[in-house]
């Protein structure tokens, strides 16, 4: 076949015209019924055009109340009253306008705000949040009391300083946190988009702006102007670059920053246009939009051929009139005349008889300016600013490609289709001429569903006076671009905005930014209340005693007082009560809250500064966004993780294959390393050995490839398929048959796909592949590396470069992959005229479609290979082919075209037609692809599991993919029973029966008593069972009557994988576990679909990878890689929790020692609220004398260092069980404080009770102020030494701070009393310090106070040691000395798959001793569980979006080669192990084993009876 001219300067290949029916998500039965109802109505309308147009959507229960949505967790209630109609170039009807003529519908703005505050709302809203803290309300009340002199306060202004300080510090911290979100919001809102201007959008009223919004805008402008003025005045010149700290803030997305300005009328990327699109003349100039009549040139003034005529009307007349009359012919690949079939006429939204002013232009504007009803044009690599219905694209087939990595972290492309009726809209003028109404369902959070209808009157240019024919076209999710996605490999898309801002699906899933408080902060309120109760009784006693004392007439108080404050004893008691509140106010420590803010801020800084959590690839450290929940990181029991982009890199690498019964490829995967680690094998030695072998094979293979063919498209660093023997067989070393088989195998990889090529010019040139699935890109890339390079696409086929020779293959049909088919096919006309169908898919699907009775030996061998590939954690696919004769194909093609043109049941009809041709296949071989995990994911999961943390995976991927990743990252093992929930329909009773059946396995029923017991049990379940559930089933089990049972079932399972779940379902699962089990939860993800669960969890972590930053914007902590989670939780989280727990307990202790010493003094002065201490002591006790040791305990204390924390992750379990901070601990410290306050006061009291002391000058020192020096100094020494005793880390800084705090009270007493300003306190220091009794009494007081605590700690550590005590003793014994030689201990050793990028890196030294095993001595573990009726383990049934096809002839059934040219270590090692465990492996019928596949005959093929071998059966 002659090769058609190919543009060498083309960068992007043409996407061929194909049916994209299989790219959409398969919805549930309710969704199918809804969609069929819409299409039936539409079909009825079109065929009955003469009838009266029906009423609006309110007549249809399907559009207004969507069953699928209403039943799900994302239900938005009754949708009848919230439907929307959007009018385009049609005046609003009376029922859509108010009395003033403004639109009744009030659509939200596209401006979004994830920040909690605005400049106007910050002060009141922040104060509102801060005064949710009951202690702050108390302190405010005390300050109000102090204003009145009757209550004895000396200075109300001075008393208010601590509260003002804490409010200010907290407000500054909150402002900094929220400012980061505000910066991101502004960046997003000010992103550019090309919007149609000078166009009358009747859905929006420009005058409808509220007064409050005007005030906010004026305030914002004023603040910005002031800020810029101050910045210009005080800023220094020159800003060479951003500092490290600035770069850590969320930087702008590159997809927006790097958006190219289209200032030229000609774009260099014209290859994406087909001939038709070039003739339509779509210029890329944003301003002004070119008119259809404008001509384009090719450089030197040469006009582009076949340009549009100068008169746009003549063009429209010709096209529209022709489309109204003509019938479309059936396309065929051979350009032969074919019978015509009736073709659907879709109409056009353009009114050809309408006269327009032609003033509209597409102009670059901000996202925040986009409104509902606007026309927008989106260019390649742009992000979608709102939810947009696609009218037309640069592709003549109406297709466009979107990348959803900002939404779900996936980098593979997804196809979206333009409406048939809108594909003629190309220019601004067309938008002015278009007249239609979009009737849409209301906003809801389901990312996979949308229903709407476009209605218009089809005008006939031949009859301009006629009113036109009412027409309609349904709008589905496949016609909708979601906000946050990016346009890829499509020059432009023109669409209309249907949802904006907070009503977009992305933002509805994000929810409202929550205000999170740490669990300890919430529990602290109870301790404050307990102190309030104690304070109340202390004040009550003071008031009663003082009142009774003034009521008595026989005491001496009346001789020494000038009278009471009040005139009656009851009033005296009342005043004394409130005066006592001021006197004993330190019992509720305001300094505690100031100190906690300081500590948490310092902890956030240390987390940010940890270089071991710094991801240098994107220059991003771990960034705390919420500074007040660091202690929650130390109590996490459940982690909920996304899969794509979080656990995996979403990078597929072709590793192994089986062709004609011969295995090829070497790899050492994460799953293989994890399996060997569980078997006790030294994976360091195994990994080093494997990597060495692979490196040698790589060099050899590259040499052999270049000897065979100097492939200019081969790049050494991109080679992932390491198999030098494959290249040798491709060269014919093993015979012609194997050579032909390998060539046909690679040809299948290069032909059976839907990828788009992008060529980067250079020497050598580079070709990259963009695909809907990364599997496809990996398969096509491997074919390229082996010399079968996809150069691009022509109008009707694919151009390949095969060993230096360019060939063109005509693609007749592409039957794409979906989750129900689990396969895809391409029908290709070969250069010799033959028609061949290539099919790739899951092994069970392909084996069931093979020709009966043939290739028995090849089936068995290939199944054996695929089984071993799957055990290595690789995603397996089977490749098959079928040769078609011309008559068979033409007959089938007619049926296919009829099905493709159907409106009703289109998907079902296409699937039936495709199924009929995909039978009687011939097996070629299989492939194995590794979905590469992020570095260190299996080790991190294992480490977190050792710490007692349970990990659940919540993903939107299909079940098979999630199971594969579960094995790869050691969440699932071969010893586990997989409990798979896949409940058909909406039968909640069936779901209940299924749950009850599995509950019986564990001997539970799901009762309330079992739930109470489960809340108290924090032990991780045994590795015996795992739950796998899809989104439809999850919707049922989350119902109220089943939720508790499902929760208890999951708690009994080691791992839980939820697949095909929506963002709101993710949040619902997190809420179920968090509230149901009363545990601390953490969610981690990287896409916008993870935002809901990130905000629902106690701690939300966003992955700030190379892709989207949507999750980061709403997270509490942002990290660069999943592996950093181990350090964030096990090191910083545990430290923070333990530090804060000890700090809070010691704060309450020290305050009660000080306050109760004052209280005991009141006994001897009738509770008149006089001060025992000098007032400066009261001011400085929490500010200077005792603050530093307890604060630095919370900042710097360490029981063990970071390396030991990771080496012994079991230390984390005390946080899960919440043993570091409990009410028991609180009361123990309180009672300790009460005891020590008694000693501190009564020791000096008893000293002075029997007599008095005088100085050398004869002055008495028995007044209350000087006795107060005795009490205060002893109390300060006791408190600081007590804090030191409770501190684990006694370094020079801690000892220095304690010493300074103790010496400070003596120093202050000397300085303050040296001046007469001290009044009665003058000369108190030399008088008291000169007494030997002072020093002796201080020493004795300290000993007596601390002796009980010291004795208890000594007894506990010797006889009842905690885990940390034992570990600390082992550290002193040197058992952890081996950790010193590593900079940062990250156990166990990191094992990565030896890909092209890391195979040359040196392996790390082993971190601990492991016993190596020989092959004969290795323990054997069964690959699957014992057969049960309730388990499922479909590990190798991992249908993929990838494409692999191998066409092979009957000669494929040749005898398998008995020996190999060289040893294959990984293959031979696995096979020897497999042979020993074959019986147990085959025992499970639910696992697609090799024996099961070899017995499987096609249940879809029609075979004559005489062809059926005797005794064979069809395994279904």
Coordinates of N, CA and C in Angstrom, one line a residue, residues 986-1073:
X986 N -29.6 -2.3 43.3 CA -29.7 -1.5 44.6 C -30.4 -2.3 45.7
X987 N -30.1 -3.6 45.7 CA -30.7 -4.5 46.7 C -30.0 -4.4 48.0
X988 N -30.6 -3.7 48.9 CA -29.9 -3.5 50.2 C -30.1 -4.8 51.1
X989 N -31.1 -5.5 50.8 CA -31.2 -6.8 51.6 C -30.1 -7.8 51.2
X990 N -29.8 -7.8 49.9 CA -28.7 -8.7 49.5 C -27.4 -8.2 50.1
X991 N -27.2 -6.9 50.2 CA -26.0 -6.4 50.8 C -25.9 -6.8 52.3
X992 N -27.1 -6.8 53.0 CA -27.1 -7.2 54.4 C -26.8 -8.7 54.6
X993 N -27.4 -9.5 53.7 CA -27.1 -10.9 53.7 C -25.6 -11.2 53.5
X994 N -25.0 -10.5 52.6 CA -23.6 -10.7 52.3 C -22.7 -10.3 53.5
X995 N -23.1 -9.2 54.1 CA -22.3 -8.8 55.3 C -22.5 -9.8 56.4
X996 N -23.7 -10.2 56.7 CA -23.9 -11.2 57.8 C -23.2 -12.5 57.5
X997 N -23.1 -12.9 56.3 CA -22.3 -14.1 56.0 C -20.9 -14.0 56.3
X998 N -20.3 -12.8 56.0 CA -18.9 -12.6 56.4 C -18.7 -12.4 57.8
X999 N -19.6 -11.8 58.5 CA -19.5 -11.5 60.0 C -19.4 -12.9 60.7
X1000 N -20.1 -13.9 60.2 CA -20.1 -15.2 60.8 C -18.7 -15.8 60.8
X1001 N -17.9 -15.4 59.8 CA -16.5 -15.9 59.7 C -15.8 -15.5 61.0
X1002 N -16.1 -14.3 61.5 CA -15.3 -13.9 62.7 C -16.1 -14.1 64.0
X1003 N -17.3 -14.7 63.9 CA -18.1 -15.0 65.1 C -18.7 -13.8 65.7
X1004 N -19.1 -12.8 64.9 CA -19.7 -11.6 65.5 C -21.0 -11.4 64.7
X1005 N -21.9 -10.5 65.2 CA -23.1 -10.2 64.6 C -23.3 -8.7 64.3
X1006 N -22.4 -7.9 64.8 CA -22.5 -6.4 64.5 C -23.4 -5.7 65.5
X1007 N -23.5 -6.2 66.7 CA -24.3 -5.6 67.7 C -23.7 -4.4 68.3
X1008 N -24.5 -3.6 69.1 CA -23.9 -2.4 69.8 C -22.9 -2.8 70.8
X1009 N -23.0 -3.9 71.5 CA -22.0 -4.3 72.5 C -20.7 -4.6 71.8
X1010 N -20.8 -5.2 70.6 CA -19.5 -5.5 69.9 C -18.9 -4.2 69.4
X1011 N -19.7 -3.2 69.1 CA -19.1 -1.9 68.7 C -18.4 -1.2 69.9
X1012 N -19.0 -1.3 71.1 CA -18.4 -0.7 72.3 C -17.1 -1.4 72.6
X1013 N -17.0 -2.7 72.4 CA -15.8 -3.5 72.6 C -14.8 -3.1 71.6
X1014 N -15.2 -2.9 70.3 CA -14.3 -2.5 69.2 C -13.7 -1.1 69.5
X1015 N -14.4 -0.2 70.1 CA -13.9 1.1 70.4 C -12.7 1.0 71.4
X1016 N -12.8 0.1 72.2 CA -11.7 0.0 73.3 C -10.5 -0.8 72.8
X1017 N -10.7 -1.6 71.7 CA -9.7 -2.5 71.2 C -8.9 -1.8 70.1
X1018 N -7.7 -1.5 70.4 CA -6.8 -0.8 69.4 C -5.8 -1.7 68.7
X1019 N -5.9 -3.0 69.0 CA -4.9 -3.9 68.4 C -5.2 -4.1 66.9
X1020 N -4.2 -4.2 66.1 CA -4.4 -4.4 64.7 C -4.9 -5.8 64.4
X1021 N -5.8 -6.0 63.5 CA -6.3 -7.4 63.2 C -5.2 -8.3 62.6
X1022 N -5.4 -9.5 62.6 CA -4.4 -10.5 62.0 C -4.5 -10.4 60.5
X1023 N -3.4 -10.8 59.8 CA -3.3 -10.7 58.4 C -4.0 -11.9 57.7
X1024 N -5.3 -12.1 58.0 CA -6.0 -13.2 57.5 C -7.0 -12.8 56.4
X1025 N -7.6 -11.6 56.5 CA -8.7 -11.2 55.6 C -8.5 -9.8 55.2
X1026 N -9.0 -9.5 54.0 CA -9.0 -8.1 53.5 C -10.3 -7.9 52.7
X1027 N -10.8 -6.7 52.8 CA -12.1 -6.3 52.2 C -11.8 -5.5 50.9
X1028 N -12.5 -5.9 49.8 CA -12.4 -5.2 48.6 C -13.9 -4.9 48.2
X1029 N -14.2 -3.6 48.0 CA -15.6 -3.2 47.7 C -15.6 -2.1 46.6
X1030 N -16.6 -2.1 45.8 CA -16.7 -1.1 44.7 C -17.7 0.0 45.2
X1031 N -17.8 1.1 44.4 CA -18.5 2.2 44.8 C -20.0 1.9 44.9
X1032 N -20.6 1.1 43.9 CA -22.0 0.8 44.0 C -22.4 0.0 45.2
X1033 N -21.5 -0.9 45.6 CA -21.8 -1.7 46.8 C -21.6 -0.9 48.0
X1034 N -20.6 0.0 48.0 CA -20.3 0.9 49.1 C -21.5 1.8 49.4
X1035 N -22.2 2.2 48.4 CA -23.3 3.1 48.6 C -24.4 2.4 49.4
X1036 N -24.5 1.0 49.2 CA -25.5 0.3 50.0 C -25.1 0.0 51.4
X1037 N -23.8 -0.3 51.6 CA -23.4 -0.7 53.0 C -23.2 0.5 53.9
X1038 N -23.2 1.7 53.3 CA -23.1 3.0 54.1 C -24.5 3.4 54.5
X1039 N -25.5 2.7 54.1 CA -26.8 3.0 54.6 C -26.9 2.8 56.1
X1040 N -27.8 3.5 56.8 CA -27.8 3.5 58.3 C -27.9 2.1 58.9
X1041 N -28.7 1.2 58.2 CA -29.0 -0.1 58.9 C -27.8 -1.0 58.7
X1042 N -26.9 -0.7 57.7 CA -25.8 -1.7 57.5 C -24.4 -1.1 57.9
X1043 N -24.4 0.2 58.1 CA -23.1 0.9 58.3 C -22.3 0.3 59.5
X1044 N -23.0 0.0 60.6 CA -22.3 -0.5 61.8 C -21.8 -1.9 61.5
X1045 N -22.5 -2.7 60.9 CA -22.1 -4.1 60.6 C -20.9 -4.0 59.7
X1046 N -20.9 -3.2 58.6 CA -19.8 -3.1 57.7 C -18.6 -2.6 58.4
X1047 N -18.7 -1.6 59.3 CA -17.6 -1.1 60.0 C -16.9 -2.2 60.9
X1048 N -17.7 -3.0 61.6 CA -17.2 -4.0 62.4 C -16.5 -5.1 61.6
X1049 N -17.1 -5.4 60.4 CA -16.4 -6.3 59.5 C -15.1 -5.8 59.1
X1050 N -15.0 -4.6 58.7 CA -13.7 -4.0 58.2 C -12.7 -3.9 59.3
X1051 N -13.2 -3.7 60.6 CA -12.2 -3.7 61.7 C -11.5 -5.0 61.9
X1052 N -12.2 -6.1 61.5 CA -11.6 -7.4 61.7 C -10.6 -7.7 60.5
X1053 N -10.6 -6.9 59.5 CA -9.8 -7.2 58.4 C -8.5 -6.4 58.4
X1054 N -7.4 -7.0 57.9 CA -6.1 -6.3 57.9 C -6.1 -5.1 56.9
X1055 N -6.7 -5.2 55.8 CA -6.7 -4.2 54.8 C -8.1 -4.0 54.2
X1056 N -8.4 -2.8 53.8 CA -9.7 -2.5 53.1 C -9.4 -1.6 51.9
X1057 N -9.9 -2.1 50.8 CA -9.7 -1.4 49.5 C -11.1 -1.0 49.0
X1058 N -11.4 0.3 48.9 CA -12.6 0.8 48.3 C -12.3 1.3 46.9
X1059 N -13.0 0.8 45.9 CA -12.7 1.1 44.5 C -13.9 1.7 43.9
X1060 N -13.6 2.5 42.8 CA -14.6 3.2 42.1 C -15.5 4.0 43.0
X1061 N -14.9 4.7 43.9 CA -15.7 5.5 44.9 C -15.6 7.0 44.5
X1062 N -16.7 7.7 44.8 CA -16.7 9.1 44.5 C -16.0 9.9 45.6
X1063 N -15.7 11.2 45.5 CA -15.1 11.9 46.5 C -16.0 12.0 47.8
X1064 N -17.3 12.1 47.6 CA -18.2 12.2 48.8 C -18.2 10.8 49.5
X1065 N -18.1 9.7 48.7 CA -18.1 8.4 49.4 C -16.8 8.3 50.2
X1066 N -15.7 8.8 49.7 CA -14.4 8.8 50.4 C -14.6 9.5 51.8
X1067 N -15.2 10.7 51.7 CA -15.4 11.4 53.0 C -16.4 10.6 53.9
X1068 N -17.4 10.0 53.3 CA -18.3 9.2 54.2 C -17.6 8.0 54.9
X1069 N -16.7 7.4 54.2 CA -16.0 6.3 54.8 C -15.1 6.8 55.9
X1070 N -14.5 7.9 55.7 CA -13.6 8.5 56.8 C -14.5 8.8 58.0
X1071 N -15.6 9.4 57.7 CA -16.5 9.8 58.8 C -17.1 8.6 59.5
X1072 N -17.4 7.5 58.8 CA -17.9 6.3 59.4 C -16.9 5.8 60.4
X1073 N -15.6 5.7 60.0 CA -14.6 5.2 60.9 C -14.3 6.1 62.1

